[in-house]
């Protein structure tokens, strides 16, 4: 009976305990649902937040702290002063996903509220708050993958660890209540709280994934535009704003028609809509207009977005501005085109120059032998004049291709202009005003003086033609630093640029003409008024001199050509080689001439023999060595072609110098500078004669080399 009575006495107590545990579990589930609901709202709001990143952690900490307070306002009360809620879930997950600043700031807010509530469980409650936040931060520190792509098992393990620590905090309850409390809450806590931790973590994982995606779109260098199914703009990213000039607020609710430039016809857009409305992906290029009025080209990819039922609800357009890429591509094609012409010119230069040398040489020898005022002499003069024109044309082609032989030295650009000014005024005519504005100090540059004179002449004549007989041309020199925008591509070791501006107030030019300005054979003049090589020669000479050409022009507003060169050091100005004044006639010296072209060799032998030299001839380096072995004594001068079958002229000269058989060498060639440099010529102190040359030029150069010091004509 006693046992039965005991059971009857205990049954109500056990029933009451089970009921309390059931209520506790229900309250916990209610709290978790409340927490998840608040989490969803927070997730949606935070995705739309424009809070700067440096304030983001603080803002998140405050928001999560307030969420914690809201959760604590709906607790399960075990007894007055001893309450339980799901703040441990909130704070531990905050530590994992948002880091220490947000976690401990939210912990501080919730701890302050719990301390204010007071009661027997106050110290346990405060301890649970900081232990949960701390465990979340530590888990994030040592298991960073949990915030990115954790497994379900790891989340469950994390939730279990946090709430085991929560149960350990019951030791902070008043004596006599800790054990009883632990018995009553242990099972519900270990059943419900880890599951709640997993659910809440999954919510924030989804939020973090969406935030990463949003951040990638916001920070993308390509513009992103999202419309509804009817084409109304719902979203654009900052790249779209930067490229188009429109803000997000300005375009939201409008259609992409605001970008139309008129560069595409109605059929283009009909085909586009036909593709995307059928759910297909559309790719292509569009010429669109910016808010400020300028146009730009972009590569566009448009895709449809469908809902769960397969209905199109949005269109996503990803756009890449390729305006600059197209400009660079066009420049590259232009450079290739110009290089191709240059290679063609260089390829034919050698043979063509050899032919011209023969024509000019024999005409120069023939003309004096013919009776004065005879038709034959006039014909010879015409042939010689035509050869001179062909020579000029060849040099212009090579100048354009940047392959002509240049002899640079330090000169004052102001002095060159001053020496040319009278000639230029005669060429442009009385109706055109020519003024100069020269820099107060010498403008020293290292260039080929003859080539720069040709450049100035071409630019002034070009300006004259743009004036149609009346107007103003101005020449200006100035010195600038590299920090200025002008001449940004010029490499100037001294940090200074010397600039020459040629300005006119003529008809100017359109963007289209300016794009073809430096192309060879491109001209806007009539068929009989120019070859179209003038400005291409300017381009080639300036580039080969290490400079840059810039053009400013618009229709009916004139043009400004700016030439920029690296400034030369003043001390370099005295380094130009002295010019040797010498007689043309020979003094019986022995000259060995080596040339593989028989016509040119015979011409050279005749010219130098007539000038009073003893001439030996050879068609190759090997034959020249045989001649010297038979002679058994030195010659005074070696005149040799650079590029020949077998050994080159440079190799021959070095061998003769080594054997002390020839103290001086004069090189000659019709090849471009690349071939000459390849064979070791064009170094300082080496004498060189460029084909085609006249008999007089050969006589003068030979006399100059023989009368000069040996060091100026070394091998």
XYZ file of C-alpha atoms in Angstrom:
715
model
C 0.000 0.000 0.000
C 2.835 2.291 0.851
C 4.289 1.713 -2.615
C 0.986 2.366 -4.309
C 0.484 5.488 -2.272
C 3.993 6.644 -3.317
C 3.173 6.198 -6.963
C -0.044 8.104 -6.603
C 1.802 10.883 -4.862
C 4.552 11.056 -7.535
C 2.347 10.900 -10.634
C 1.100 14.506 -10.427
C 4.671 15.779 -9.997
C 5.942 13.855 -13.053
C 2.986 15.040 -15.094
C 3.662 18.595 -14.050
C 7.343 18.234 -15.008
C 6.495 16.782 -18.422
C 4.016 19.590 -19.005
C 6.662 22.167 -18.095
C 9.185 20.574 -20.465
C 6.555 20.547 -23.218
C 5.808 24.215 -22.582
C 9.559 24.960 -22.555
C 10.032 23.228 -25.908
C 7.030 25.055 -27.389
C 8.355 28.365 -26.131
C 11.801 27.604 -27.552
C 10.325 26.679 -30.931
C 8.274 29.865 -30.848
C 11.435 31.846 -30.043
C 13.325 30.158 -32.870
C 10.525 30.943 -35.351
C 10.547 34.547 -34.174
C 14.309 34.660 -34.578
C 14.133 33.177 -38.086
C 11.453 35.678 -39.081
C 13.511 38.605 -37.844
C 16.539 37.096 -39.619
C 14.689 36.970 -42.942
C 13.665 40.616 -42.599
C 17.223 41.591 -41.686
C 18.623 39.649 -44.642
C 16.348 41.385 -47.152
C 16.912 44.846 -45.693
C 20.691 44.485 -45.410
C 21.008 43.465 -49.072
C 19.540 46.825 -50.006
C 21.603 48.742 -47.497
C 24.089 51.282 -48.807
C 26.019 51.461 -45.530
C 29.748 51.966 -46.195
C 31.860 48.931 -45.400
C 33.793 50.635 -42.592
C 30.502 51.125 -40.680
C 28.954 47.808 -41.702
C 30.178 45.708 -38.750
C 29.048 48.327 -36.242
C 25.640 48.610 -37.905
C 25.239 44.821 -37.955
C 26.252 44.604 -34.301
C 23.645 47.181 -33.277
C 20.904 45.549 -35.360
C 21.657 42.063 -34.009
C 21.773 43.452 -30.485
C 18.284 44.917 -30.932
C 17.093 41.605 -32.414
C 18.476 39.901 -29.301
C 16.541 42.283 -27.071
C 13.374 41.571 -29.069
C 13.885 37.840 -28.582
C 14.498 38.326 -24.846
C 11.173 40.143 -24.541
C 9.456 36.824 -25.343
C 11.190 34.331 -22.997
C 10.090 31.175 -21.232
C 10.078 31.959 -17.514
C 11.038 29.055 -15.294
C 10.611 31.152 -12.178
C 10.819 34.883 -11.529
C 14.284 36.128 -12.524
C 15.169 32.908 -14.342
C 14.289 33.156 -18.045
C 15.320 31.241 -21.162
C 15.280 32.276 -24.807
C 17.275 31.763 -28.009
C 19.794 34.586 -27.635
C 22.591 31.963 -27.569
C 21.662 30.921 -31.119
C 21.629 34.519 -32.331
C 24.951 35.491 -30.758
C 26.873 32.338 -31.665
C 25.761 32.600 -35.300
C 26.662 36.320 -35.243
C 30.202 35.395 -34.191
C 30.526 32.860 -37.016
C 29.136 34.971 -39.870
C 29.890 38.574 -38.891
C 33.109 38.442 -36.873
C 34.179 39.805 -33.494
C 33.065 43.440 -33.828
C 29.442 42.646 -34.675
C 29.317 39.664 -32.276
C 30.629 41.399 -29.160
C 28.775 44.646 -29.848
C 25.484 42.745 -30.061
C 26.545 40.718 -26.991
C 27.121 43.934 -25.065
C 23.660 45.257 -25.925
C 21.877 42.022 -24.975
C 23.995 41.619 -21.817
C 23.068 45.122 -20.700
C 19.393 44.325 -21.183
C 19.687 40.999 -19.323
C 21.513 42.664 -16.461
C 18.728 45.225 -16.262
C 16.110 42.445 -16.028
C 17.997 41.010 -13.028
C 16.832 37.987 -11.011
C 18.510 34.792 -9.844
C 19.642 33.862 -13.360
C 21.280 37.180 -14.239
C 24.894 35.949 -14.047
C 24.136 32.782 -15.939
C 22.300 34.831 -18.576
C 25.171 37.296 -19.034
C 27.691 34.440 -19.138
C 25.674 32.583 -21.809
C 25.640 35.741 -23.924
C 29.426 36.222 -23.967
C 30.267 32.496 -24.114
C 27.997 32.045 -27.165
C 29.465 35.050 -28.973
C 33.015 33.999 -28.064
C 32.542 30.423 -29.284
C 31.179 31.745 -32.583
C 34.199 34.013 -33.048
C 36.648 31.215 -32.157
C 34.940 28.772 -34.528
C 35.171 31.375 -37.303
C 38.868 31.890 -36.508
C 39.913 28.239 -36.535
C 37.287 26.869 -38.947
C 36.816 29.729 -41.459
C 35.139 27.382 -43.941
C 32.050 27.351 -41.714
C 31.164 30.871 -42.882
C 31.491 29.916 -46.556
C 30.376 26.371 -47.259
C 29.904 24.285 -44.091
C 28.424 20.828 -43.982
C 25.224 20.089 -42.088
C 27.193 17.991 -39.601
C 29.574 20.824 -38.737
C 26.702 23.219 -38.094
C 25.037 20.654 -35.831
C 28.316 20.061 -33.990
C 28.783 23.779 -33.547
C 25.255 24.191 -32.167
C 25.783 21.286 -29.785
C 29.098 22.726 -28.528
C 27.568 26.153 -27.879
C 24.672 24.764 -25.899
C 26.747 22.335 -23.898
C 28.663 25.434 -22.843
C 25.318 27.087 -22.064
C 24.399 24.192 -19.755
C 27.764 24.517 -18.004
C 26.868 28.105 -17.183
C 24.160 26.833 -14.795
C 26.918 26.650 -12.148
C 26.462 30.415 -11.849
C 22.891 30.001 -10.575
C 22.214 30.353 -6.828
C 23.088 27.304 -4.705
C 20.339 24.713 -4.622
C 18.810 25.681 -7.964
C 21.617 24.887 -10.408
C 21.243 21.102 -10.447
C 17.451 21.156 -10.574
C 17.536 23.697 -13.415
C 20.058 21.624 -15.338
C 17.865 18.537 -15.026
C 14.796 20.371 -16.269
C 16.346 22.219 -19.263
C 19.110 19.858 -20.438
C 17.033 17.623 -22.701
C 14.989 20.413 -24.351
C 18.111 22.532 -24.842
C 20.093 19.716 -26.479
C 17.144 18.724 -28.672
C 15.940 22.104 -29.863
C 18.830 24.588 -29.684
C 21.306 22.791 -32.031
C 18.508 22.374 -34.594
C 17.710 26.075 -34.240
C 21.397 26.899 -34.695
C 21.481 24.882 -37.927
C 18.353 26.591 -39.294
C 19.532 30.076 -38.357
C 22.996 29.378 -39.827
C 21.453 28.192 -43.091
C 19.471 31.421 -43.227
C 22.624 33.495 -42.882
C 24.512 31.275 -45.300
C 21.860 32.077 -47.868
C 22.175 35.730 -46.941
C 25.982 35.619 -47.210
C 25.786 33.924 -50.605
C 23.361 36.530 -51.893
C 25.519 39.297 -50.462
C 28.633 37.923 -52.170
C 26.742 37.735 -55.443
C 25.448 41.266 -54.971
C 28.911 42.529 -54.106
C 30.349 40.880 -57.230
C 27.703 42.563 -59.391
C 28.153 45.925 -57.676
C 31.937 45.833 -58.065
C 31.989 44.358 -61.568
C 33.826 46.388 -64.204
C 31.134 45.379 -66.699
C 27.781 47.092 -66.501
C 24.756 45.044 -65.465
C 21.192 46.047 -66.312
C 18.110 44.117 -65.126
C 14.641 44.787 -66.505
C 11.214 43.303 -65.952
C 9.523 41.249 -68.655
C 8.205 44.426 -70.302
C 11.641 46.052 -70.466
C 11.325 48.434 -67.518
C 14.665 48.928 -65.793
C 14.707 47.589 -62.225
C 18.416 47.627 -61.435
C 21.734 48.914 -62.774
C 25.140 48.534 -61.130
C 27.746 51.284 -60.534
C 29.647 50.325 -63.705
C 26.527 51.174 -65.730
C 26.352 54.545 -63.982
C 30.030 55.233 -64.685
C 29.857 54.272 -68.364
C 26.543 55.905 -69.300
C 26.540 58.881 -66.948
C 23.017 58.025 -65.733
C 22.399 57.374 -62.031
C 20.364 54.406 -60.833
C 17.541 56.707 -59.753
C 17.410 58.334 -63.201
C 16.939 55.089 -65.126
C 14.826 52.998 -62.729
C 11.383 52.516 -64.266
C 12.510 53.650 -67.710
C 13.467 51.430 -70.645
C 16.878 50.947 -72.279
C 15.630 53.129 -75.140
C 17.200 56.084 -73.311
C 20.577 54.742 -74.516
C 19.653 54.679 -78.213
C 22.149 56.508 -80.404
C 20.419 56.129 -83.751
C 23.212 53.853 -84.905
C 20.873 50.864 -85.310
C 17.686 50.637 -87.336
C 14.287 49.296 -86.171
C 15.030 45.895 -87.696
C 18.012 45.482 -85.342
C 15.841 45.909 -82.251
C 13.015 43.748 -83.645
C 15.423 40.855 -84.118
C 16.850 41.407 -80.633
C 13.414 41.291 -78.965
C 12.402 38.316 -81.055
C 15.408 36.399 -79.726
C 15.140 37.267 -76.040
C 11.337 37.032 -75.809
C 11.686 33.450 -77.033
C 14.014 32.814 -74.101
C 17.140 32.702 -76.248
C 20.459 34.309 -75.386
C 21.358 37.351 -77.512
C 24.927 38.519 -78.073
C 26.089 41.440 -80.144
C 27.503 44.938 -80.306
C 25.588 48.135 -79.712
C 26.443 51.738 -80.409
C 24.813 53.633 -77.536
C 24.699 57.221 -76.335
C 25.882 58.520 -72.970
C 23.914 60.989 -70.911
C 26.376 63.720 -71.900
C 25.806 63.064 -75.610
C 28.894 61.089 -76.629
C 28.571 57.639 -78.151
C 30.282 54.426 -77.113
C 30.373 50.850 -78.359
C 29.694 47.917 -76.070
C 29.479 44.162 -76.322
C 26.124 43.058 -74.914
C 24.824 39.706 -73.685
C 21.094 39.546 -72.809
C 19.545 36.512 -71.111
C 16.028 35.756 -69.909
C 15.286 34.906 -66.256
C 12.395 32.487 -65.636
C 10.377 31.777 -62.507
C 9.612 28.298 -61.158
C 6.784 27.958 -63.677
C 9.033 28.716 -66.650
C 7.560 32.173 -67.257
C 9.997 34.969 -68.206
C 10.034 37.504 -65.371
C 13.258 39.436 -66.011
C 15.975 40.114 -68.538
C 19.609 40.435 -67.461
C 21.959 42.394 -69.691
C 25.734 42.302 -69.155
C 27.588 44.982 -71.094
C 31.289 45.670 -71.687
C 32.439 49.040 -73.002
C 34.853 48.279 -75.854
C 35.231 51.820 -77.187
C 38.830 52.140 -76.043
C 39.648 48.590 -77.139
C 38.311 49.344 -80.632
C 40.361 52.536 -80.763
C 43.536 50.667 -79.793
C 42.691 47.918 -82.273
C 42.324 50.499 -85.029
C 45.647 52.057 -84.027
C 47.254 48.615 -84.151
C 45.823 47.945 -87.619
C 47.031 51.353 -88.729
C 50.505 50.635 -87.347
C 50.536 47.270 -89.115
C 49.504 48.918 -92.370
C 52.215 51.535 -92.048
C 54.780 48.902 -91.082
C 53.826 46.838 -94.124
C 54.474 49.788 -96.415
C 57.739 50.393 -94.593
C 58.825 46.801 -95.060
C 57.961 47.016 -98.743
C 59.973 50.215 -99.062
C 62.909 48.731 -97.197
C 62.774 45.564 -99.257
C 63.122 47.332 -102.593
C 65.383 50.129 -101.332
C 68.681 48.328 -101.891
C 68.125 47.285 -105.497
C 66.298 50.492 -106.353
C 69.048 52.642 -104.852
C 71.718 50.714 -106.745
C 69.844 51.371 -109.995
C 69.432 55.057 -109.145
C 73.123 55.355 -108.288
C 74.036 54.009 -111.721
C 71.527 56.257 -113.512
C 72.618 59.389 -111.654
C 76.299 58.535 -111.933
C 76.450 57.841 -115.634
C 74.151 60.793 -116.424
C 76.470 63.043 -114.443
C 79.410 61.727 -116.437
C 77.582 61.878 -119.763
C 76.127 65.377 -119.576
C 79.410 67.348 -119.488
C 80.664 65.385 -122.522
C 77.726 66.498 -124.673
C 77.618 69.801 -126.556
C 76.075 72.634 -124.589
C 72.452 73.447 -125.498
C 72.202 70.237 -127.509
C 69.062 68.133 -127.333
C 71.102 65.160 -126.077
C 72.452 67.205 -123.164
C 68.960 68.392 -122.319
C 67.749 64.780 -122.410
C 70.535 63.744 -120.058
C 69.545 66.569 -117.711
C 65.933 65.372 -117.763
C 67.033 61.839 -116.922
C 69.126 63.186 -114.054
C 66.206 65.287 -112.771
C 63.900 62.252 -112.877
C 66.491 60.227 -110.968
C 66.669 62.966 -108.325
C 62.883 62.842 -107.941
C 63.016 59.064 -107.604
C 65.757 59.439 -104.992
C 63.602 61.893 -103.043
C 60.599 59.577 -103.251
C 62.625 56.613 -102.003
C 63.945 58.607 -99.067
C 60.449 59.777 -98.220
C 59.204 56.199 -98.182
C 62.061 55.186 -95.920
C 61.474 58.216 -93.716
C 57.844 57.219 -93.332
C 58.859 53.657 -92.465
C 61.496 54.949 -90.017
C 64.239 53.012 -91.803
C 66.239 55.810 -93.412
C 69.803 56.510 -92.379
C 69.916 59.401 -89.916
C 72.924 61.263 -88.547
C 71.644 62.901 -85.376
C 73.479 65.633 -83.512
C 72.529 68.215 -80.917
C 71.084 71.341 -82.515
C 69.119 74.370 -81.385
C 65.583 74.145 -82.772
C 65.273 77.930 -82.505
C 68.308 78.389 -84.771
C 66.981 75.938 -87.373
C 63.692 77.857 -87.534
C 65.530 81.180 -87.676
C 67.666 79.987 -90.593
C 64.597 78.736 -92.501
C 62.225 81.645 -91.919
C 63.134 83.666 -95.052
C 62.811 80.636 -97.312
C 59.479 79.680 -95.708
C 58.052 83.186 -96.229
C 58.953 83.025 -99.918
C 57.264 79.621 -100.258
C 53.952 80.484 -98.571
C 53.345 83.739 -100.444
C 52.620 87.316 -99.448
C 48.968 86.747 -98.508
C 49.887 84.358 -95.697
C 51.295 85.731 -92.450
C 54.105 83.700 -90.836
C 54.954 84.550 -87.224
C 57.315 82.957 -84.718
C 57.225 82.753 -80.944
C 60.465 81.120 -79.875
C 61.430 80.042 -76.370
C 63.747 82.525 -74.636
C 66.465 79.876 -74.091
C 68.062 77.512 -76.648
C 65.825 74.519 -77.443
C 68.420 71.760 -77.753
C 67.381 68.461 -79.341
C 69.359 65.552 -80.783
C 68.090 65.085 -84.340
C 69.223 64.899 -87.941
C 69.169 68.609 -88.924
C 68.353 67.923 -92.565
C 65.437 65.666 -91.665
C 64.004 68.185 -89.174
C 64.231 70.938 -91.776
C 62.244 68.674 -94.115
C 59.648 68.115 -91.376
C 59.220 71.846 -90.716
C 58.965 72.523 -94.438
C 56.297 69.832 -94.889
C 54.206 71.125 -91.981
C 54.380 74.761 -93.104
C 53.454 73.879 -96.690
C 50.621 71.708 -95.414
C 49.357 74.648 -93.326
C 49.630 76.943 -96.358
C 47.455 74.590 -98.410
C 44.844 74.553 -95.618
C 44.595 78.373 -95.771
C 43.559 78.532 -99.442
C 45.889 81.441 -100.104
C 45.152 83.687 -97.120
C 45.533 83.361 -93.360
C 48.053 82.963 -90.560
C 50.704 80.390 -89.702
C 52.534 80.497 -86.375
C 55.649 78.604 -85.268
C 56.188 78.298 -81.524
C 58.862 76.539 -79.458
C 58.596 75.786 -75.759
C 60.114 73.589 -73.059
C 57.845 71.459 -70.866
C 58.131 68.893 -68.108
C 57.037 65.278 -68.408
C 54.193 65.940 -65.961
C 52.360 67.904 -68.658
C 49.921 66.038 -70.866
C 51.758 66.996 -74.052
C 54.235 64.378 -75.256
C 53.271 61.862 -72.587
C 54.711 58.946 -74.594
C 58.158 60.494 -75.143
C 61.008 58.994 -73.120
C 63.043 61.932 -71.835
C 65.874 60.925 -69.474
C 66.345 64.538 -68.407
C 62.669 64.972 -67.595
C 62.222 67.840 -70.099
C 60.576 68.028 -73.525
C 61.229 70.473 -76.339
C 58.047 71.124 -78.315
C 57.470 72.768 -81.679
C 53.935 73.898 -82.503
C 52.861 74.668 -86.068
C 49.506 76.437 -85.924
C 47.199 77.678 -88.683
C 43.713 79.188 -88.829
C 42.712 77.323 -91.954
C 39.908 74.914 -92.792
C 40.873 72.309 -90.178
C 39.881 68.683 -90.582
C 37.222 66.223 -89.481
C 37.773 63.289 -87.131
C 37.681 60.929 -90.119
C 40.456 62.771 -91.951
C 42.508 63.051 -88.763
C 42.295 59.270 -88.388
C 44.036 58.785 -91.769
C 46.386 61.741 -91.460
C 49.684 59.871 -91.293
C 48.827 57.129 -93.772
C 51.121 57.027 -96.804
C 49.549 58.170 -100.081
C 46.473 59.516 -98.259
C 45.721 63.051 -99.404
C 42.754 65.406 -99.592
C 44.421 67.418 -102.359
C 43.775 67.063 -106.038
C 45.414 64.364 -108.178
C 48.181 66.672 -109.385
C 48.845 68.446 -106.085
C 50.647 65.898 -103.921
C 51.721 62.327 -103.313
C 50.228 62.019 -99.833
C 53.664 61.277 -98.362
C 54.309 64.628 -96.645
C 52.735 63.953 -93.242
C 53.691 60.285 -93.254
C 57.303 61.442 -93.642
C 56.816 63.806 -90.701
C 55.478 60.917 -88.649
C 58.386 58.632 -89.555
C 61.138 61.195 -88.931
C 59.750 62.299 -85.566
C 59.242 58.734 -84.360
C 62.730 57.720 -85.459
C 64.111 60.749 -83.613
C 62.506 59.518 -80.386
C 59.728 62.090 -80.512
C 55.967 62.220 -80.820
C 53.457 64.013 -83.048
C 50.155 65.310 -81.676
C 47.363 66.882 -83.716
C 44.517 69.136 -82.619
C 42.017 70.100 -85.271
C 38.354 70.543 -86.005
C 36.483 71.632 -89.101
C 36.752 75.387 -89.832
C 38.808 76.005 -86.676
C 42.327 75.408 -87.924
C 44.940 72.882 -86.865
C 47.825 72.622 -84.426
C 50.646 70.128 -84.995
C 52.810 69.631 -81.904
C 56.192 67.916 -82.239
C 57.760 66.765 -78.963
C 61.397 65.696 -78.522
C 63.483 64.717 -75.492
C 65.499 67.769 -74.468
C 69.244 67.294 -75.055
C 71.782 68.245 -72.407
C 73.570 71.556 -73.148
C 77.006 69.922 -72.889
C 76.129 67.599 -75.810
C 75.865 70.541 -78.168
C 79.625 70.730 -78.690
C 80.029 67.104 -79.652
C 79.144 67.380 -83.338
C 82.003 66.270 -85.566
C 83.957 68.987 -87.269
C 83.345 69.427 -90.962
C 86.513 69.018 -92.987
C 86.900 71.509 -95.774
C 88.705 69.622 -98.489
C 89.447 69.744 -102.169
C 87.635 67.247 -104.364
C 90.651 66.232 -106.483
C 92.776 63.279 -105.424
C 96.474 63.347 -104.744
C 97.477 59.994 -106.155
C 96.291 57.981 -103.135
C 95.417 54.323 -103.611
C 91.745 53.409 -103.111
C 90.391 49.852 -102.996
C 86.726 49.805 -104.027
C 84.693 46.653 -103.248
C 81.176 46.382 -104.722
C 79.282 43.258 -105.807
C 77.213 45.216 -108.377
C 79.508 45.387 -111.419
C 77.828 48.506 -112.855
C 78.381 50.452 -109.655
C 81.918 49.175 -109.209
C 82.882 50.300 -112.714
C 81.228 53.663 -112.053
C 83.152 54.127 -108.823
C 86.438 53.129 -110.428
C 85.917 55.599 -113.267
C 84.863 58.504 -111.014
C 87.785 58.062 -108.633
C 90.297 57.460 -111.434
C 89.175 60.663 -113.164
C 89.579 62.458 -109.826
C 93.261 61.502 -109.618
C 93.296 58.360 -107.489
C 94.903 54.993 -108.136
C 91.926 52.621 -107.978
C 91.830 48.878 -107.334
C 88.532 47.004 -107.777
C 87.028 43.813 -106.327
C 83.550 42.228 -106.430
C 83.674 40.551 -103.005
C 85.576 40.491 -99.735
C 87.458 37.343 -100.743
C 88.514 38.875 -104.059
C 89.624 42.021 -102.214
C 91.867 39.940 -99.942
C 93.396 38.293 -103.010
C 94.084 41.737 -104.519
C 95.804 42.851 -101.309
C 97.897 39.680 -101.104
C 99.148 40.254 -104.650
C 99.813 43.940 -103.911
C 101.769 43.171 -100.705
C 101.490 46.739 -99.387
C 98.749 48.875 -97.775
C 96.188 51.032 -99.543
C 95.162 54.490 -98.330
C 91.396 53.921 -98.297
C 88.873 51.081 -98.521
C 85.519 52.006 -100.115
C 83.203 49.046 -99.612
C 79.577 48.053 -99.822
C 78.219 46.871 -96.468
C 76.057 43.902 -97.492
C 77.669 41.527 -99.984
C 77.632 37.787 -100.709
C 79.998 35.966 -98.362
C 81.785 38.204 -95.900
C 80.346 41.661 -95.263
C 82.140 44.924 -95.860
C 82.587 45.379 -92.105
C 84.301 41.995 -91.767
C 86.603 42.879 -94.667
C 87.502 46.246 -93.127
C 88.281 44.686 -89.748
C 90.511 42.052 -91.361
C 92.464 44.662 -93.351
C 92.828 46.854 -90.267
C 94.077 43.885 -88.242
C 96.751 43.207 -90.883
C 97.593 46.941 -91.050
C 96.765 46.994 -94.768
C 94.259 49.897 -94.667
C 93.976 52.723 -92.078
C 90.662 54.193 -93.273
C 87.290 52.845 -94.442
C 84.326 54.455 -96.201
C 81.166 52.330 -96.162
C 78.372 52.686 -98.712
C 74.978 50.983 -98.901
C 71.470 51.272 -100.227
C 70.006 49.101 -97.475
C 67.849 50.479 -94.668
C 69.230 51.352 -91.267
C 68.182 47.980 -89.793
C 70.460 46.081 -92.172
C 73.312 48.543 -91.666
C 73.105 48.388 -87.876
C 72.928 44.590 -88.058
C 76.336 44.587 -89.771
C 77.873 46.847 -87.148
C 77.956 50.066 -89.133
C 76.531 53.502 -88.145
C 78.498 53.587 -84.905
C 80.210 56.873 -83.937
C 83.447 57.436 -85.880
C 82.445 55.381 -88.921
C 82.311 57.103 -92.336
C 79.232 56.253 -94.400
C 77.834 57.193 -97.823
C 74.201 56.389 -98.508
C 73.075 55.247 -101.968
C 72.037 56.653 -104.351
C 74.834 59.216 -104.508
C 76.227 61.380 -107.283
C 79.820 61.205 -108.567
C 80.469 64.559 -106.918
C 79.227 63.262 -103.556
C 81.554 60.252 -103.832
C 84.554 62.446 -104.715
C 83.813 64.826 -101.829
C 83.332 62.060 -99.263
C 86.508 60.209 -100.300
C 88.548 63.412 -100.047
C 86.977 64.203 -96.655
C 87.841 60.765 -95.247
C 91.405 60.820 -96.585
C 92.075 64.298 -95.178
C 90.432 63.618 -91.834
C 91.958 61.803 -88.840
C 92.065 58.024 -89.013
C 89.723 57.717 -86.030
C 86.874 59.247 -88.027
C 87.003 56.489 -90.623
C 87.842 53.470 -88.530
C 86.847 49.976 -89.541
